[in-house]
Amino acid sequence: MTDTIMRTADRVIAATYRRFPIVLERGEGCTVWDTQGRRYTDFVAGIAVCNLGHAHPRIAAALARQARRLVHVSNLYYTIPQTELARMLVEQSFADRVFFGNSGAEANEAAIKLARKHFNDKGMPERFRIVCMEKSFHGRTMATLSATGQDKIKKGFDPVLEGFSFVPFNDIEALNAAIDDHTCAVMLEPIQGEGGVRCPDAGFLQRVRELCDQRGVLMILDEIQTGMGRTGKFFAHEHYGVTPDIMTLAKALANGLPIGAMLATEKVAAAFGVGAHASTFGGTPLVAAAALETLKIMVEEKIVPRALDTGNYFQEALNQLKLRHSCVAEVRGKGLLLGIQLNGPAEALVPVCMEKGFLVNCVQGDTLRFVPPLIIQKSEIEALIQCLDDVLTR
Ligand code: PLP
């Protein structure tokens, strides 16, 4: 059966993904099982998505309840789960208003459109350019790949959208020089996830905020990977004492159901009036109910401080690993968004860890990234460290 599934998938699904040769069919908490009955501790969590683990009983129940009641009606009408979700997000954040879509890319599309529209409405249509960071990742749609600072992702899709320029992450002088009278926004991730788990230098995000204020441009933070407790704060920007004008969320927001959200202050959101933007499935009752239950669990069970504590423990263990293995160049990250950069290629270690019962992932070719569910236990982390110890010794 396993071979048939893999052969069929390789024949009928677009060949855009390189997949590992296992078929996953079931999950519970931080564990997933494949069709051969092998179990894996999941340090990928659907790429920083399933923060509360797999098959969470409360989320499953909320979904079933909502599925029996109302799945979808469009945004021609008010619905209860979407309204409550937006209210909770506003209460948890700097923002006054939320626009819902279905993915990270769609949330970033909304952010890019809003930044342009904001200045257009102020009679400054020439302010449409956005300064982004090298090694950033914002998505795969035409606008979001145009905003992404990685050539390999853009290859073959020229011409990309006009109006995006790039400066090195952490280079405030370059950013200052790149902002001009045509700039509407600076767009960045607080910690670059796909770029190799790269943290901002001390003071960088504060300087970005100051620069945006001085030069009258908007600050857009892409918290699609870093948000929802991943780094040990509800939103990563809380570590750095700044608030953006626009923030995007997706990934973990509904613990695995597809959702994206663009949050903004009232002043900026005002540019999104009736008809300015839309999405058929945006904030549909079913997905909103899952997100709402996810948020309630996170608050009630104090998941975010727990992620900080577990993340600190994990990072310390990785630092110890670095002391024992000279092939580990650097340990990076915050909370449960962690990475170890090796002094050489790291890709080959992923199937070796899988063989030993651990799902981990590799970014930028040389960095192993760990983004487990936020409910991961210290004992599960210890087991992974033991595995890495063996693998790196070899
Ligand atoms: N922005 C960041 C920071 C991401 O990490 C990702 C996905 O990895 C995206 C945007 C794109 O999200 P999606 O794949 O849901 O479109």
mmCIF file of C-alpha atoms and ligand atoms in Angstrom:
data_model
loop_
_atom_site.group_PDB
_atom_site.id
_atom_site.type_symbol
_atom_site.label_atom_id
_atom_site.label_comp_id
_atom_site.label_asym_id
_atom_site.label_seq_id
_atom_site.Cartn_x
_atom_site.Cartn_y
_atom_site.Cartn_z
ATOM 1 C CA MET A 1 0.000 0.000 0.000
ATOM 2 C CA THR A 2 2.767 2.437 0.949
ATOM 3 C CA ASP A 3 4.593 1.963 -2.349
ATOM 4 C CA THR A 4 1.364 2.330 -4.326
ATOM 5 C CA ILE A 5 0.538 5.623 -2.601
ATOM 6 C CA MET A 6 4.036 7.007 -3.258
ATOM 7 C CA ARG A 7 4.038 5.864 -6.901
ATOM 8 C CA THR A 8 0.552 7.287 -7.518
ATOM 9 C CA ALA A 9 1.393 10.585 -5.820
ATOM 10 C CA ASP A 10 4.542 10.930 -7.903
ATOM 11 C CA ARG A 11 2.451 10.382 -11.039
ATOM 12 C CA VAL A 12 -0.589 12.592 -10.362
ATOM 13 C CA ILE A 13 0.499 15.403 -8.008
ATOM 14 C CA ALA A 14 2.457 18.365 -9.376
ATOM 15 C CA ALA A 15 6.116 17.572 -8.874
ATOM 16 C CA THR A 16 6.870 20.753 -6.877
ATOM 17 C CA TYR A 17 7.806 18.970 -3.639
ATOM 18 C CA ARG A 18 10.636 16.588 -2.888
ATOM 19 C CA ARG A 19 9.074 14.214 -0.372
ATOM 20 C CA PHE A 20 10.674 11.789 2.034
ATOM 21 C CA PRO A 21 9.675 8.165 1.292
ATOM 22 C CA ILE A 22 7.193 7.681 4.124
ATOM 23 C CA VAL A 23 3.404 7.992 4.111
ATOM 24 C CA LEU A 24 2.104 9.606 7.292
ATOM 25 C CA GLU A 25 -1.395 8.597 8.280
ATOM 26 C CA ARG A 26 -1.990 9.400 11.947
ATOM 27 C CA GLY A 27 -0.817 11.721 14.685
ATOM 28 C CA GLU A 28 -1.345 12.346 18.384
ATOM 29 C CA GLY A 29 0.333 15.071 20.409
ATOM 30 C CA CYS A 30 3.957 15.306 19.251
ATOM 31 C CA THR A 31 3.969 11.857 17.610
ATOM 32 C CA VAL A 32 3.060 10.796 14.067
ATOM 33 C CA TRP A 33 2.837 7.287 12.608
ATOM 34 C CA ASP A 34 3.430 6.112 9.062
ATOM 35 C CA THR A 35 1.598 3.414 7.122
ATOM 36 C CA GLN A 36 4.231 0.848 8.173
ATOM 37 C CA GLY A 37 3.411 1.520 11.819
ATOM 38 C CA ARG A 38 6.689 3.339 12.507
ATOM 39 C CA ARG A 39 6.448 6.239 14.970
ATOM 40 C CA TYR A 40 8.239 9.557 14.799
ATOM 41 C CA THR A 41 8.576 12.389 17.307
ATOM 42 C CA ASP A 42 7.654 15.422 15.275
ATOM 43 C CA PHE A 43 10.107 18.339 15.454
ATOM 44 C CA VAL A 44 8.663 19.801 12.236
ATOM 45 C CA ALA A 45 4.981 20.134 13.250
ATOM 46 C CA GLY A 46 3.906 20.714 9.658
ATOM 47 C CA ILE A 47 6.569 23.476 9.447
ATOM 48 C CA ALA A 48 5.734 25.416 12.606
ATOM 49 C CA VAL A 49 1.989 24.867 12.262
ATOM 50 C CA CYS A 50 0.633 22.267 14.706
ATOM 51 C CA ASN A 51 1.565 24.171 17.870
ATOM 52 C CA LEU A 52 -0.835 22.191 20.060
ATOM 53 C CA GLY A 53 0.187 18.892 18.518
ATOM 54 C CA HIS A 54 -1.748 16.495 16.310
ATOM 55 C CA ALA A 55 -5.366 15.420 16.772
ATOM 56 C CA HIS A 56 -5.979 17.743 19.708
ATOM 57 C CA PRO A 57 -9.299 16.531 21.182
ATOM 58 C CA ARG A 58 -10.659 20.022 21.906
ATOM 59 C CA ILE A 59 -9.883 21.262 18.401
ATOM 60 C CA ALA A 60 -11.331 18.108 16.856
ATOM 61 C CA ALA A 61 -14.500 18.620 18.915
ATOM 62 C CA ALA A 62 -14.737 22.322 17.983
ATOM 63 C CA LEU A 63 -14.362 21.407 14.301
ATOM 64 C CA ALA A 64 -16.991 18.667 14.478
ATOM 65 C CA ARG A 65 -19.390 20.998 16.327
ATOM 66 C CA GLN A 66 -18.934 23.754 13.759
ATOM 67 C CA ALA A 67 -19.085 21.332 10.797
ATOM 68 C CA ARG A 68 -22.546 20.250 11.947
ATOM 69 C CA ARG A 69 -23.643 23.874 12.340
ATOM 70 C CA LEU A 70 -22.222 26.008 9.509
ATOM 71 C CA VAL A 71 -19.124 25.507 7.356
ATOM 72 C CA HIS A 72 -19.195 28.366 4.877
ATOM 73 C CA VAL A 73 -21.487 31.210 3.808
ATOM 74 C CA SER A 74 -19.070 33.839 2.312
ATOM 75 C CA ASN A 75 -18.284 37.295 3.597
ATOM 76 C CA LEU A 76 -21.589 38.703 2.360
ATOM 77 C CA TYR A 77 -22.849 37.999 5.897
ATOM 78 C CA TYR A 78 -21.672 38.285 9.488
ATOM 79 C CA THR A 79 -20.653 35.061 11.211
ATOM 80 C CA ILE A 80 -19.966 34.390 14.885
ATOM 81 C CA PRO A 81 -16.634 32.454 14.834
ATOM 82 C CA GLN A 82 -14.922 34.974 12.516
ATOM 83 C CA THR A 83 -16.076 37.906 14.654
ATOM 84 C CA GLU A 84 -14.936 36.283 17.896
ATOM 85 C CA LEU A 85 -11.606 35.295 16.392
ATOM 86 C CA ALA A 86 -10.925 38.835 15.168
ATOM 87 C CA ARG A 87 -11.904 40.216 18.574
ATOM 88 C CA MET A 88 -9.483 37.865 20.328
ATOM 89 C CA LEU A 89 -6.649 38.690 17.922
ATOM 90 C CA VAL A 90 -7.219 42.404 18.416
ATOM 91 C CA GLU A 91 -7.248 41.922 22.205
ATOM 92 C CA GLN A 92 -3.976 39.952 22.083
ATOM 93 C CA SER A 93 -2.140 42.402 19.815
ATOM 94 C CA PHE A 94 -1.399 46.024 18.893
ATOM 95 C CA ALA A 95 -3.926 45.842 16.062
ATOM 96 C CA ASP A 96 -7.426 47.280 15.669
ATOM 97 C CA ARG A 97 -8.596 45.341 12.619
ATOM 98 C CA VAL A 98 -8.058 41.967 10.966
ATOM 99 C CA PHE A 99 -8.429 40.802 7.366
ATOM 100 C CA PHE A 100 -8.680 37.017 6.915
ATOM 101 C CA GLY A 101 -7.305 34.919 4.051
ATOM 102 C CA ASN A 102 -6.242 31.310 3.699
ATOM 103 C CA SER A 103 -2.450 31.204 3.792
ATOM 104 C CA GLY A 104 0.673 33.090 4.693
ATOM 105 C CA ALA A 105 1.191 34.279 1.142
ATOM 106 C CA GLU A 106 -2.363 35.584 1.025
ATOM 107 C CA ALA A 107 -1.891 37.452 4.321
ATOM 108 C CA ASN A 108 1.277 39.061 2.934
ATOM 109 C CA GLU A 109 -0.479 39.940 -0.330
ATOM 110 C CA ALA A 110 -3.045 41.799 1.757
ATOM 111 C CA ALA A 111 -0.271 43.594 3.683
ATOM 112 C CA ILE A 112 1.474 44.690 0.479
ATOM 113 C CA LYS A 113 -1.799 45.902 -1.043
ATOM 114 C CA LEU A 114 -2.775 47.744 2.135
ATOM 115 C CA ALA A 115 0.576 49.564 2.361
ATOM 116 C CA ARG A 116 0.234 50.758 -1.242
ATOM 117 C CA LYS A 117 -3.424 51.698 -0.812
ATOM 118 C CA HIS A 118 -2.664 53.640 2.379
ATOM 119 C CA PHE A 119 -0.422 56.075 0.498
ATOM 120 C CA ASN A 120 -2.620 56.062 -2.595
ATOM 121 C CA ASP A 121 -5.538 57.240 -0.472
ATOM 122 C CA LYS A 122 -3.323 59.993 0.949
ATOM 123 C CA GLY A 123 -2.681 61.282 -2.571
ATOM 124 C CA MET A 124 0.801 59.771 -2.799
ATOM 125 C CA PRO A 125 0.516 56.994 -5.407
ATOM 126 C CA GLU A 126 4.239 57.351 -6.138
ATOM 127 C CA ARG A 127 4.913 55.787 -2.722
ATOM 128 C CA PHE A 128 4.539 52.153 -3.704
ATOM 129 C CA ARG A 129 7.982 50.677 -3.115
ATOM 130 C CA ILE A 130 8.723 48.240 -0.283
ATOM 131 C CA VAL A 131 12.163 47.620 1.187
ATOM 132 C CA CYS A 132 12.642 43.960 2.151
ATOM 133 C CA MET A 133 15.488 41.901 3.576
ATOM 134 C CA GLU A 134 17.934 39.598 1.853
ATOM 135 C CA LYS A 135 17.310 35.913 2.703
ATOM 136 C CA SER A 136 13.695 36.753 3.637
ATOM 137 C CA PHE A 137 10.773 34.504 2.772
ATOM 138 C CA HIS A 138 7.260 35.874 2.317
ATOM 139 C CA GLY A 139 5.528 33.315 0.080
ATOM 140 C CA ARG A 140 5.205 31.978 -3.447
ATOM 141 C CA THR A 141 2.496 34.121 -5.064
ATOM 142 C CA MET A 142 3.770 36.715 -7.550
ATOM 143 C CA ALA A 143 3.750 39.634 -5.101
ATOM 144 C CA THR A 144 5.135 37.665 -2.178
ATOM 145 C CA LEU A 145 7.897 36.035 -4.183
ATOM 146 C CA SER A 146 8.749 39.510 -5.453
ATOM 147 C CA ALA A 147 9.129 40.502 -1.782
ATOM 148 C CA THR A 148 11.259 37.427 -1.009
ATOM 149 C CA GLY A 149 15.016 37.984 -0.834
ATOM 150 C CA GLN A 150 16.105 34.615 -2.253
ATOM 151 C CA ASP A 151 16.943 34.338 -5.962
ATOM 152 C CA LYS A 152 16.366 30.578 -6.119
ATOM 153 C CA ILE A 153 12.670 31.129 -5.348
ATOM 154 C CA LYS A 154 12.257 33.717 -8.132
ATOM 155 C CA LYS A 155 14.152 31.809 -10.796
ATOM 156 C CA GLY A 156 12.085 31.331 -13.957
ATOM 157 C CA PHE A 157 9.272 33.693 -12.967
ATOM 158 C CA ASP A 158 10.518 37.019 -14.338
ATOM 159 C CA PRO A 159 9.361 39.672 -14.596
ATOM 160 C CA VAL A 160 8.619 39.802 -10.893
ATOM 161 C CA LEU A 161 6.452 42.608 -9.544
ATOM 162 C CA GLU A 162 7.978 46.064 -9.649
ATOM 163 C CA GLY A 163 8.758 47.967 -6.483
ATOM 164 C CA PHE A 164 10.737 45.683 -4.153
ATOM 165 C CA SER A 165 14.317 46.279 -3.081
ATOM 166 C CA PHE A 166 16.543 44.368 -0.680
ATOM 167 C CA VAL A 167 19.043 45.150 2.021
ATOM 168 C CA PRO A 168 21.007 42.763 4.273
ATOM 169 C CA PHE A 169 19.130 41.749 7.434
ATOM 170 C CA ASN A 170 20.579 43.658 10.425
ATOM 171 C CA ASP A 171 22.103 46.413 8.252
ATOM 172 C CA ILE A 172 20.410 49.603 9.446
ATOM 173 C CA GLU A 173 22.636 51.902 7.346
ATOM 174 C CA ALA A 174 21.715 50.040 4.163
ATOM 175 C CA LEU A 175 18.047 50.266 5.138
ATOM 176 C CA ASN A 176 18.340 53.986 5.767
ATOM 177 C CA ALA A 177 19.924 54.435 2.334
ATOM 178 C CA ALA A 178 17.286 52.297 0.602
ATOM 179 C CA ILE A 179 14.268 54.260 1.862
ATOM 180 C CA ASP A 180 13.325 57.133 -0.437
ATOM 181 C CA ASP A 181 10.312 59.247 -1.451
ATOM 182 C CA HIS A 182 8.835 56.259 -3.287
ATOM 183 C CA THR A 183 8.895 53.937 -0.270
ATOM 184 C CA CYS A 184 5.611 52.977 1.379
ATOM 185 C CA ALA A 185 6.881 50.290 3.758
ATOM 186 C CA VAL A 186 9.673 48.210 5.196
ATOM 187 C CA MET A 187 8.725 44.528 5.345
ATOM 188 C CA LEU A 188 10.588 41.930 7.389
ATOM 189 C CA GLU A 189 10.363 38.860 9.596
ATOM 190 C CA PRO A 190 11.388 39.470 13.248
ATOM 191 C CA ILE A 191 13.411 36.234 13.001
ATOM 192 C CA GLN A 192 14.115 34.827 9.532
ATOM 193 C CA GLY A 193 12.825 31.253 9.584
ATOM 194 C CA GLU A 194 13.314 29.916 6.056
ATOM 195 C CA GLY A 195 16.436 32.090 5.780
ATOM 196 C CA GLY A 196 18.171 29.819 8.311
ATOM 197 C CA VAL A 197 16.716 30.826 11.720
ATOM 198 C CA ARG A 198 18.435 34.225 11.817
ATOM 199 C CA CYS A 199 17.758 36.525 14.777
ATOM 200 C CA PRO A 200 17.932 40.305 14.696
ATOM 201 C CA ASP A 201 20.971 41.932 16.317
ATOM 202 C CA ALA A 202 20.310 43.772 19.575
ATOM 203 C CA GLY A 203 18.518 47.020 18.804
ATOM 204 C CA PHE A 204 17.927 46.286 15.102
ATOM 205 C CA LEU A 205 14.134 46.084 15.188
ATOM 206 C CA GLN A 206 13.932 49.203 17.398
ATOM 207 C CA ARG A 207 16.118 51.057 14.893
ATOM 208 C CA VAL A 208 13.877 49.868 12.041
ATOM 209 C CA ARG A 209 10.845 51.187 13.919
ATOM 210 C CA GLU A 210 12.558 54.546 14.555
ATOM 211 C CA LEU A 211 13.606 54.803 10.930
ATOM 212 C CA CYS A 212 10.086 54.038 9.709
ATOM 213 C CA ASP A 213 8.695 56.758 12.003
ATOM 214 C CA GLN A 214 11.317 59.320 10.985
ATOM 215 C CA ARG A 215 10.840 58.660 7.274
ATOM 216 C CA GLY A 216 7.054 58.298 7.427
ATOM 217 C CA VAL A 217 6.861 54.733 6.090
ATOM 218 C CA LEU A 218 4.954 51.737 7.418
ATOM 219 C CA MET A 219 6.558 48.815 9.231
ATOM 220 C CA ILE A 220 5.196 45.429 8.155
ATOM 221 C CA LEU A 221 6.177 42.454 10.301
ATOM 222 C CA ASP A 222 5.698 38.995 8.805
ATOM 223 C CA GLU A 223 5.014 36.876 11.916
ATOM 224 C CA ILE A 224 3.686 33.957 9.914
ATOM 225 C CA GLN A 225 6.358 31.643 11.314
ATOM 226 C CA THR A 226 7.310 33.532 14.488
ATOM 227 C CA GLY A 227 3.821 34.423 15.729
ATOM 228 C CA MET A 228 1.343 32.475 17.868
ATOM 229 C CA GLY A 229 3.752 31.727 20.689
ATOM 230 C CA ARG A 230 6.465 30.059 18.615
ATOM 231 C CA THR A 231 9.312 32.164 20.052
ATOM 232 C CA GLY A 232 8.025 32.203 23.637
ATOM 233 C CA LYS A 233 6.020 35.431 23.316
ATOM 234 C CA PHE A 234 2.630 35.636 21.677
ATOM 235 C CA PHE A 235 4.262 37.602 18.863
ATOM 236 C CA ALA A 236 8.045 37.710 18.387
ATOM 237 C CA HIS A 237 8.125 41.519 18.209
ATOM 238 C CA GLU A 238 7.211 41.576 21.925
ATOM 239 C CA HIS A 239 10.768 40.375 22.680
ATOM 240 C CA TYR A 240 12.126 43.526 21.089
ATOM 241 C CA GLY A 241 9.786 46.205 22.454
ATOM 242 C CA VAL A 242 8.426 47.328 19.089
ATOM 243 C CA THR A 243 5.037 47.238 17.438
ATOM 244 C CA PRO A 244 4.501 47.233 13.677
ATOM 245 C CA ASP A 245 1.777 49.042 11.704
ATOM 246 C CA ILE A 246 0.845 45.841 9.905
ATOM 247 C CA MET A 247 1.458 42.228 10.960
ATOM 248 C CA THR A 248 0.740 38.989 9.147
ATOM 249 C CA LEU A 249 -0.096 35.619 10.693
ATOM 250 C CA ALA A 250 -0.896 32.185 9.269
ATOM 251 C CA LYS A 251 0.688 28.771 9.956
ATOM 252 C CA ALA A 252 -0.156 27.982 13.616
ATOM 253 C CA LEU A 253 -3.190 30.233 13.875
ATOM 254 C CA ALA A 254 -5.696 27.374 13.473
ATOM 255 C CA ASN A 255 -3.287 24.561 14.482
ATOM 256 C CA GLY A 256 -3.296 23.065 10.973
ATOM 257 C CA LEU A 257 -6.419 24.361 9.280
ATOM 258 C CA PRO A 258 -5.585 26.763 6.417
ATOM 259 C CA ILE A 259 -5.854 30.374 7.508
ATOM 260 C CA GLY A 260 -4.012 33.666 7.079
ATOM 261 C CA ALA A 261 -4.597 36.979 8.807
ATOM 262 C CA MET A 262 -3.401 40.525 8.220
ATOM 263 C CA LEU A 263 -3.664 42.772 11.268
ATOM 264 C CA ALA A 264 -3.313 46.548 11.222
ATOM 265 C CA THR A 265 -3.850 49.676 13.250
ATOM 266 C CA GLU A 266 -7.047 51.619 12.621
ATOM 267 C CA LYS A 267 -5.172 54.432 10.887
ATOM 268 C CA VAL A 268 -3.650 52.093 8.313
ATOM 269 C CA ALA A 269 -6.584 49.673 8.013
ATOM 270 C CA ALA A 270 -8.803 52.604 7.021
ATOM 271 C CA ALA A 271 -7.477 52.239 3.463
ATOM 272 C CA PHE A 272 -9.205 48.856 3.184
ATOM 273 C CA GLY A 273 -12.749 50.105 2.674
ATOM 274 C CA VAL A 274 -15.643 48.215 1.091
ATOM 275 C CA GLY A 275 -14.533 46.447 -2.085
ATOM 276 C CA ALA A 276 -10.799 47.127 -1.619
ATOM 277 C CA HIS A 277 -9.907 43.468 -1.014
ATOM 278 C CA ALA A 278 -11.660 40.115 -0.602
ATOM 279 C CA SER A 279 -11.285 36.358 -0.308
ATOM 280 C CA THR A 280 -14.115 33.823 -0.698
ATOM 281 C CA PHE A 281 -12.900 31.499 2.049
ATOM 282 C CA GLY A 282 -11.342 34.166 4.271
ATOM 283 C CA GLY A 283 -12.304 33.549 7.909
ATOM 284 C CA THR A 284 -14.866 30.899 7.049
ATOM 285 C CA PRO A 285 -16.780 29.650 10.144
ATOM 286 C CA LEU A 286 -15.172 26.196 10.181
ATOM 287 C CA VAL A 287 -11.583 27.401 10.104
ATOM 288 C CA ALA A 288 -12.310 30.356 12.385
ATOM 289 C CA ALA A 289 -13.824 27.954 14.955
ATOM 290 C CA ALA A 290 -10.596 25.921 14.926
ATOM 291 C CA ALA A 291 -8.491 29.079 15.337
ATOM 292 C CA LEU A 292 -10.704 30.339 18.136
ATOM 293 C CA GLU A 293 -10.397 27.069 20.043
ATOM 294 C CA THR A 294 -6.616 27.100 19.439
ATOM 295 C CA LEU A 295 -6.339 30.600 20.907
ATOM 296 C CA LYS A 296 -8.514 29.704 23.912
ATOM 297 C CA ILE A 297 -6.362 26.658 24.696
ATOM 298 C CA MET A 298 -3.185 28.691 24.353
ATOM 299 C CA VAL A 299 -4.413 31.287 26.836
ATOM 300 C CA GLU A 300 -6.060 28.861 29.307
ATOM 301 C CA GLU A 301 -3.132 26.431 29.368
ATOM 302 C CA LYS A 302 -0.452 29.143 29.382
ATOM 303 C CA ILE A 303 1.202 27.598 26.332
ATOM 304 C CA VAL A 304 3.310 30.662 25.486
ATOM 305 C CA PRO A 305 5.360 30.904 28.729
ATOM 306 C CA ARG A 306 5.715 27.136 28.580
ATOM 307 C CA ALA A 307 7.195 27.439 25.055
ATOM 308 C CA LEU A 308 9.715 29.964 26.375
ATOM 309 C CA ASP A 309 10.768 27.664 29.198
ATOM 310 C CA THR A 310 10.976 24.538 27.012
ATOM 311 C CA GLY A 311 12.723 26.548 24.287
ATOM 312 C CA ASN A 312 15.392 27.786 26.717
ATOM 313 C CA TYR A 313 15.957 24.207 27.883
ATOM 314 C CA PHE A 314 16.216 22.990 24.269
ATOM 315 C CA GLN A 315 18.589 25.799 23.261
ATOM 316 C CA GLU A 316 20.847 25.075 26.228
ATOM 317 C CA ALA A 317 20.941 21.386 25.243
ATOM 318 C CA LEU A 318 21.859 22.366 21.659
ATOM 319 C CA ASN A 319 24.621 24.619 22.994
ATOM 320 C CA GLN A 320 25.986 21.663 24.974
ATOM 321 C CA LEU A 321 25.863 19.611 21.764
ATOM 322 C CA LYS A 322 27.893 22.304 20.011
ATOM 323 C CA LEU A 323 30.589 21.998 22.690
ATOM 324 C CA ARG A 324 30.821 18.252 22.006
ATOM 325 C CA HIS A 325 30.810 18.455 18.181
ATOM 326 C CA SER A 326 33.129 20.730 16.239
ATOM 327 C CA CYS A 327 30.963 20.287 13.116
ATOM 328 C CA VAL A 328 28.278 22.475 14.767
ATOM 329 C CA ALA A 329 29.055 26.055 13.770
ATOM 330 C CA GLU A 330 26.250 27.916 15.521
ATOM 331 C CA VAL A 331 23.053 27.479 17.536
ATOM 332 C CA ARG A 332 20.395 30.104 16.739
ATOM 333 C CA GLY A 333 16.806 31.026 17.476
ATOM 334 C CA LYS A 334 14.357 31.881 20.220
ATOM 335 C CA GLY A 335 11.759 29.867 22.085
ATOM 336 C CA LEU A 336 10.859 26.840 20.006
ATOM 337 C CA LEU A 337 12.141 28.239 16.719
ATOM 338 C CA LEU A 338 15.674 26.844 16.848
ATOM 339 C CA GLY A 339 18.375 25.885 14.407
ATOM 340 C CA ILE A 340 21.896 24.489 14.375
ATOM 341 C CA GLN A 341 24.130 25.490 11.515
ATOM 342 C CA LEU A 342 26.763 22.927 10.586
ATOM 343 C CA ASN A 343 30.158 23.541 9.014
ATOM 344 C CA GLY A 344 28.916 21.700 5.927
ATOM 345 C CA PRO A 345 25.766 20.278 4.325
ATOM 346 C CA ALA A 346 23.078 19.195 6.789
ATOM 347 C CA GLU A 347 20.495 17.720 4.400
ATOM 348 C CA ALA A 348 21.820 14.157 4.661
ATOM 349 C CA LEU A 349 21.160 14.152 8.420
ATOM 350 C CA VAL A 350 17.395 14.502 7.980
ATOM 351 C CA PRO A 351 16.761 10.920 6.711
ATOM 352 C CA VAL A 352 19.201 9.579 9.318
ATOM 353 C CA CYS A 353 17.189 11.230 12.102
ATOM 354 C CA MET A 354 14.008 9.930 10.474
ATOM 355 C CA GLU A 355 15.409 6.412 10.526
ATOM 356 C CA LYS A 356 15.929 6.896 14.282
ATOM 357 C CA GLY A 357 12.341 8.095 14.774
ATOM 358 C CA PHE A 358 12.617 11.904 14.626
ATOM 359 C CA LEU A 359 11.226 14.322 12.053
ATOM 360 C CA VAL A 360 13.510 17.346 11.665
ATOM 361 C CA ASN A 361 13.984 19.681 8.766
ATOM 362 C CA CYS A 362 16.835 21.414 6.944
ATOM 363 C CA VAL A 363 16.892 25.017 5.720
ATOM 364 C CA GLN A 364 19.461 26.769 3.540
ATOM 365 C CA GLY A 365 21.314 23.481 3.055
ATOM 366 C CA ASP A 366 23.430 23.720 6.193
ATOM 367 C CA THR A 367 21.003 24.362 9.049
ATOM 368 C CA LEU A 368 18.820 21.863 10.897
ATOM 369 C CA ARG A 369 15.649 23.609 12.050
ATOM 370 C CA PHE A 370 13.564 22.477 15.024
ATOM 371 C CA VAL A 371 9.975 23.745 15.283
ATOM 372 C CA PRO A 372 8.136 21.113 17.351
ATOM 373 C CA PRO A 373 4.641 21.544 18.767
ATOM 374 C CA LEU A 374 4.798 24.016 21.669
ATOM 375 C CA ILE A 375 3.594 21.201 23.955
ATOM 376 C CA ILE A 376 6.790 19.189 23.385
ATOM 377 C CA GLN A 377 8.075 17.525 26.570
ATOM 378 C CA LYS A 378 11.605 17.911 27.882
ATOM 379 C CA SER A 379 11.963 14.100 27.739
ATOM 380 C CA GLU A 380 11.199 14.209 23.991
ATOM 381 C CA ILE A 381 13.848 16.913 23.559
ATOM 382 C CA GLU A 382 16.373 14.807 25.497
ATOM 383 C CA ALA A 383 15.677 11.879 23.170
ATOM 384 C CA LEU A 384 16.299 14.059 20.108
ATOM 385 C CA ILE A 385 19.538 15.403 21.590
ATOM 386 C CA GLN A 386 20.688 11.813 22.162
ATOM 387 C CA CYS A 387 19.864 11.044 18.520
ATOM 388 C CA LEU A 388 21.743 14.137 17.273
ATOM 389 C CA ASP A 389 24.694 13.231 19.482
ATOM 390 C CA ASP A 390 24.903 9.799 17.780
ATOM 391 C CA VAL A 391 24.331 11.164 14.291
ATOM 392 C CA LEU A 392 26.919 13.953 14.627
ATOM 393 C CA THR A 393 29.472 11.541 16.092
ATOM 394 C CA ARG A 394 29.140 9.439 12.962
HETATM 395 N N1 PLP B 1 6.085 34.151 5.489
HETATM 396 C C1 PLP B 1 6.875 33.384 6.253
HETATM 397 C C2 PLP B 1 7.769 34.024 7.255
HETATM 398 C C3 PLP B 1 6.864 31.996 6.102
HETATM 399 O O1 PLP B 1 7.674 31.237 6.852
HETATM 400 C C4 PLP B 1 6.003 31.425 5.144
HETATM 401 C C5 PLP B 1 5.996 29.966 4.926
HETATM 402 O O2 PLP B 1 6.919 29.265 5.242
HETATM 403 C C6 PLP B 1 5.189 32.265 4.370
HETATM 404 C C7 PLP B 1 5.256 33.620 4.587
HETATM 405 C C8 PLP B 1 4.260 31.706 3.334
HETATM 406 O O3 PLP B 1 3.201 31.047 3.930
HETATM 407 P P1 PLP B 1 2.278 30.048 3.089
HETATM 408 O O4 PLP B 1 3.121 28.889 2.695
HETATM 409 O O5 PLP B 1 1.161 29.693 4.033
HETATM 410 O O6 PLP B 1 1.782 30.816 1.907
#
